[in-house]
Short mmCIF file of C-alpha atoms in Angstrom, two decimals:
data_model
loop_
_atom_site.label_atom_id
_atom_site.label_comp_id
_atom_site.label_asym_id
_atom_site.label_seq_id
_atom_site.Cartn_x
_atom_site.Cartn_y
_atom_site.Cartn_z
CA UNK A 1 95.45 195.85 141.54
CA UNK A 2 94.13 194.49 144.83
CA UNK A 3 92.11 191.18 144.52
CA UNK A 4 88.88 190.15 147.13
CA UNK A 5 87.88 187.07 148.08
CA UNK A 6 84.11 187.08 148.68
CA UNK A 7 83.14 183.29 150.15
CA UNK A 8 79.27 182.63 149.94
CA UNK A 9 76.74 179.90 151.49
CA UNK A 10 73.11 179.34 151.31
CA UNK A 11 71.53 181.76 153.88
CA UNK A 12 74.04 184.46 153.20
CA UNK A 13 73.00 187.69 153.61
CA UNK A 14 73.71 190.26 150.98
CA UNK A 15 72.80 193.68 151.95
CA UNK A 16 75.49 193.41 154.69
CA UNK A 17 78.52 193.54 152.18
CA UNK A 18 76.76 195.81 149.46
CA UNK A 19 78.41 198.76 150.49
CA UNK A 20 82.10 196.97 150.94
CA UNK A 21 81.46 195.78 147.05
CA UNK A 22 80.11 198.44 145.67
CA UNK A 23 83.02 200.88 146.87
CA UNK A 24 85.81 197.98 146.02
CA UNK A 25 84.40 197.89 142.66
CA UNK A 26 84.41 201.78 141.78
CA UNK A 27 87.36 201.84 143.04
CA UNK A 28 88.73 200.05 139.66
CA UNK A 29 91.62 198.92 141.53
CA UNK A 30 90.14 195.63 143.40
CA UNK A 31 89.19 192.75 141.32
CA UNK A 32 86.35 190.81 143.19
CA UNK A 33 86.26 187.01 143.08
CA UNK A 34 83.12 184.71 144.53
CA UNK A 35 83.57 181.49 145.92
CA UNK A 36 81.10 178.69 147.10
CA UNK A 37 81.53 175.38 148.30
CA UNK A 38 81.10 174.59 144.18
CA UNK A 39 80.44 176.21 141.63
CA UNK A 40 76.95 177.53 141.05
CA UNK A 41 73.90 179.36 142.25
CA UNK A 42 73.61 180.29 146.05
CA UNK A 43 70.22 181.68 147.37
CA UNK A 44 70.67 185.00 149.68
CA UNK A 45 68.66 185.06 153.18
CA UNK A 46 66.84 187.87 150.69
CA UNK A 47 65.44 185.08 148.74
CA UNK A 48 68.26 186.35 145.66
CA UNK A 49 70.40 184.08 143.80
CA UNK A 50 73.90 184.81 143.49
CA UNK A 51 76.48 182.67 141.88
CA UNK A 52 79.81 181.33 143.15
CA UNK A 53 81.98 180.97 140.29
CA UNK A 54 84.92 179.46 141.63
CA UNK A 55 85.15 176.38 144.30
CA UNK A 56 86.88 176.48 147.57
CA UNK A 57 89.59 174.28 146.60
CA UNK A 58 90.67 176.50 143.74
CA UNK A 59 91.36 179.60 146.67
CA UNK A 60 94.83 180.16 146.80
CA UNK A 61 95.62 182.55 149.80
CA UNK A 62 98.39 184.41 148.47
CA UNK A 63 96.66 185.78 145.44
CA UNK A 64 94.11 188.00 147.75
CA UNK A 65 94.35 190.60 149.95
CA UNK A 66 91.21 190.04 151.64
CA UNK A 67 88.67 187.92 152.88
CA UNK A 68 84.63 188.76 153.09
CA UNK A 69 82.08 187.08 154.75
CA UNK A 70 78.90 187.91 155.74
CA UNK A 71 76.19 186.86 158.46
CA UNK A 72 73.77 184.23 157.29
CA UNK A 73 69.86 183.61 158.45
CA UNK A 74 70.43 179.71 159.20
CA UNK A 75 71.34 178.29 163.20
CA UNK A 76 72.48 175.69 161.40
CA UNK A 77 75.16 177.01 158.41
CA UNK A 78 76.52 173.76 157.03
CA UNK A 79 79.76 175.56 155.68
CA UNK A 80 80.66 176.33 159.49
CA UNK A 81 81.83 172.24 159.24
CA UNK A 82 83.74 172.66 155.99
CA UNK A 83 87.35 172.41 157.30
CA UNK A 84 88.76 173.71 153.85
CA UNK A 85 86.94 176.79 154.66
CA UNK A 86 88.09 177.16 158.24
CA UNK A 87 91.64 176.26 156.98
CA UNK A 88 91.44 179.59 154.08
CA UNK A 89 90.14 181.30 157.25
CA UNK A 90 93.65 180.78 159.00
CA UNK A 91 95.60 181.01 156.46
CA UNK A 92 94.28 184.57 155.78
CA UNK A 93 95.45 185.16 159.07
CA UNK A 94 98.15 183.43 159.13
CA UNK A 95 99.80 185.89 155.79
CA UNK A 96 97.94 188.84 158.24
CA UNK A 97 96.03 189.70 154.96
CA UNK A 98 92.33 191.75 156.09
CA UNK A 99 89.43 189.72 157.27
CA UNK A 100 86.16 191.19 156.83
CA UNK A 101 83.51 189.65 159.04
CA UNK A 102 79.96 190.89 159.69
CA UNK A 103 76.81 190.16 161.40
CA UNK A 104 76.92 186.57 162.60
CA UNK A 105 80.12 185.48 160.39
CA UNK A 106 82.75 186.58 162.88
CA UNK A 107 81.52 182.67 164.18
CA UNK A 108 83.38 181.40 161.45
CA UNK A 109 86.54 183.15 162.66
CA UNK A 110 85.94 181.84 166.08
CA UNK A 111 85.35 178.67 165.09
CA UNK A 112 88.66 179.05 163.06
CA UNK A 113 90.30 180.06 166.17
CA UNK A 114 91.53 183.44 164.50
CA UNK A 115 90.04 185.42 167.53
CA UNK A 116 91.90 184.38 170.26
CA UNK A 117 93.11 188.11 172.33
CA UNK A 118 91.13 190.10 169.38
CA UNK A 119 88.34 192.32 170.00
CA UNK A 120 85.27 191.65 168.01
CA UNK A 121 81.33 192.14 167.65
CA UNK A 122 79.47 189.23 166.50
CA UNK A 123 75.30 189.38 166.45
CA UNK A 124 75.13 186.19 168.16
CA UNK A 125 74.48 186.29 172.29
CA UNK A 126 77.71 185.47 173.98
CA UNK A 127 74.86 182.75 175.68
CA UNK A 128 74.62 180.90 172.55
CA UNK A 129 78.14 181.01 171.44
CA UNK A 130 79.20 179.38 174.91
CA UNK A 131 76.23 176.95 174.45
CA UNK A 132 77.68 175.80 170.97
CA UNK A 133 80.83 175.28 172.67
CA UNK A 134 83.17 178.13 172.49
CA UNK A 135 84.71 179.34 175.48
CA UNK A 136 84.32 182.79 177.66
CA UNK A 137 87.90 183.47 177.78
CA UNK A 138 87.91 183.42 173.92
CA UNK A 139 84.81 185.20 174.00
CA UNK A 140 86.10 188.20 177.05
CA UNK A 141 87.03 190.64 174.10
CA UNK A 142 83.93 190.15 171.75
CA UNK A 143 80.55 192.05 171.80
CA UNK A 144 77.81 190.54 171.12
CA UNK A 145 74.31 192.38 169.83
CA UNK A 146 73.09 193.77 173.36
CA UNK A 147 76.18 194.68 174.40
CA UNK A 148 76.83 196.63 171.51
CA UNK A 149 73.56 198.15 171.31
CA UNK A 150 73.19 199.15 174.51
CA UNK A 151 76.83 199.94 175.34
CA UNK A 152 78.40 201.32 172.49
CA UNK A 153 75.60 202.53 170.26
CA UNK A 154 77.85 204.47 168.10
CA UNK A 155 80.12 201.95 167.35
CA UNK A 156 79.96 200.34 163.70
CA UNK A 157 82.71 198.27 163.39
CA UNK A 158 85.85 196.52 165.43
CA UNK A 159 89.56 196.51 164.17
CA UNK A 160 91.75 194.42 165.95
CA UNK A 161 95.27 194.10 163.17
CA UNK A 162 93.75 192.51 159.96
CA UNK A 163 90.39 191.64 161.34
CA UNK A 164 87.44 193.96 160.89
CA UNK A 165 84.09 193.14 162.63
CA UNK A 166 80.51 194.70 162.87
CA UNK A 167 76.91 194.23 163.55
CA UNK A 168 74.62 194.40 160.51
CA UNK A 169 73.82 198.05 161.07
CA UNK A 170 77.24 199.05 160.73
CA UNK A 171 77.31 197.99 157.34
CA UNK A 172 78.10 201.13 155.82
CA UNK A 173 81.35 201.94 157.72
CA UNK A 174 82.65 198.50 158.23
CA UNK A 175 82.58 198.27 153.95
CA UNK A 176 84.46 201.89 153.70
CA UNK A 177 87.06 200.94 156.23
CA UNK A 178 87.78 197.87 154.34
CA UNK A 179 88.68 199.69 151.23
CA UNK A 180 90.79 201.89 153.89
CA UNK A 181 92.32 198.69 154.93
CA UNK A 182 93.08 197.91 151.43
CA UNK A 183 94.47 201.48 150.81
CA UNK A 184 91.92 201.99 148.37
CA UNK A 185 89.91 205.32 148.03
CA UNK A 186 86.87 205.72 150.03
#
């Protein structure tokens, strides 16, 4: 039985990993797990609630085989600052166990530093990534929006090892090739 991490924060955005959890649950081989910052009801950027039912503190690494996160509607997501969660972000990486990262969240695995030599896509403008301080040659390998768009319009997703990246669009085939990352049917 495979086990998913799933961390949420206010402003997260839940269409974008709707077709990752629906397929890892009919799967009935992946057990799905929700964390927060605590315990308790997190609004969606769809105005939904969803509820975290375990803490951050309680994540132990080794007992997952993957990580999801998904983009998030605020400029200013406070959990970006929460070095716990930065620290479960590398230590995903660190036991090369599959990041999933979509829409805006592949910021959290920069900020992490989990990036470095990866290619990625990540809906922010490379502009306003360098502007909140990360640098271009960490950023050389990434795609932002309008690259992708206009670039690559058929590309969904990114994977680079155990990290999978998309835009929101790409929804759809960035959640099926996680449960192929998980060896799970599709």
């Amino acid at each position: 039985m495979k086990k998913v991490a799933v961390i949420i924060y206010p402003g997260f955005c839940l269409f974008e990993f709707s077709t990752a959890l629906e397929n890892l649950a009919l799967s009935k081989q992946c057990a799905i797990d929700v964390f927060g910052e605590k315990v308790g009801p997190v609004r969606s950027e769809e105005g939904l609630l969803a509820v975290a039912e375990y803490p951050l503190d309680t994540l132990l690494v080794e007992n997952y085989d993957a990580l999801l996160l998904t983009g998030f509607d605020d400029d200013d997501v406070a959990i970006i600052k929460n070095e716990q969660f930065l620290s479960i972000i590398q230590e995903f990486h660190r036991q090369n166990k599959v990041i999933a990262a979509i829409s805006a969240a592949p910021v959290f695995l920069l900020k992490a530093g989990v990036l470095d030599g990866k290619q990625f896509m990540c809906a922010i403008p490379k502009f306003a990534l360098c502007q909140l301080g990360f640098p271009e040659e960490v950023l050389i390998h990434g795609l932002d929006w309008e690259e992708a768009k206009t670039m690559y319009p058929d590309l969904h997703f990114i994977r680079d090892g155990n990290i999978i990246t998309a835009m929101a669009y790409g929804y759809q085939e960035w959640g099926l090739e996680i449960s192929r990352m998980l060896n799970l049917p599709v």
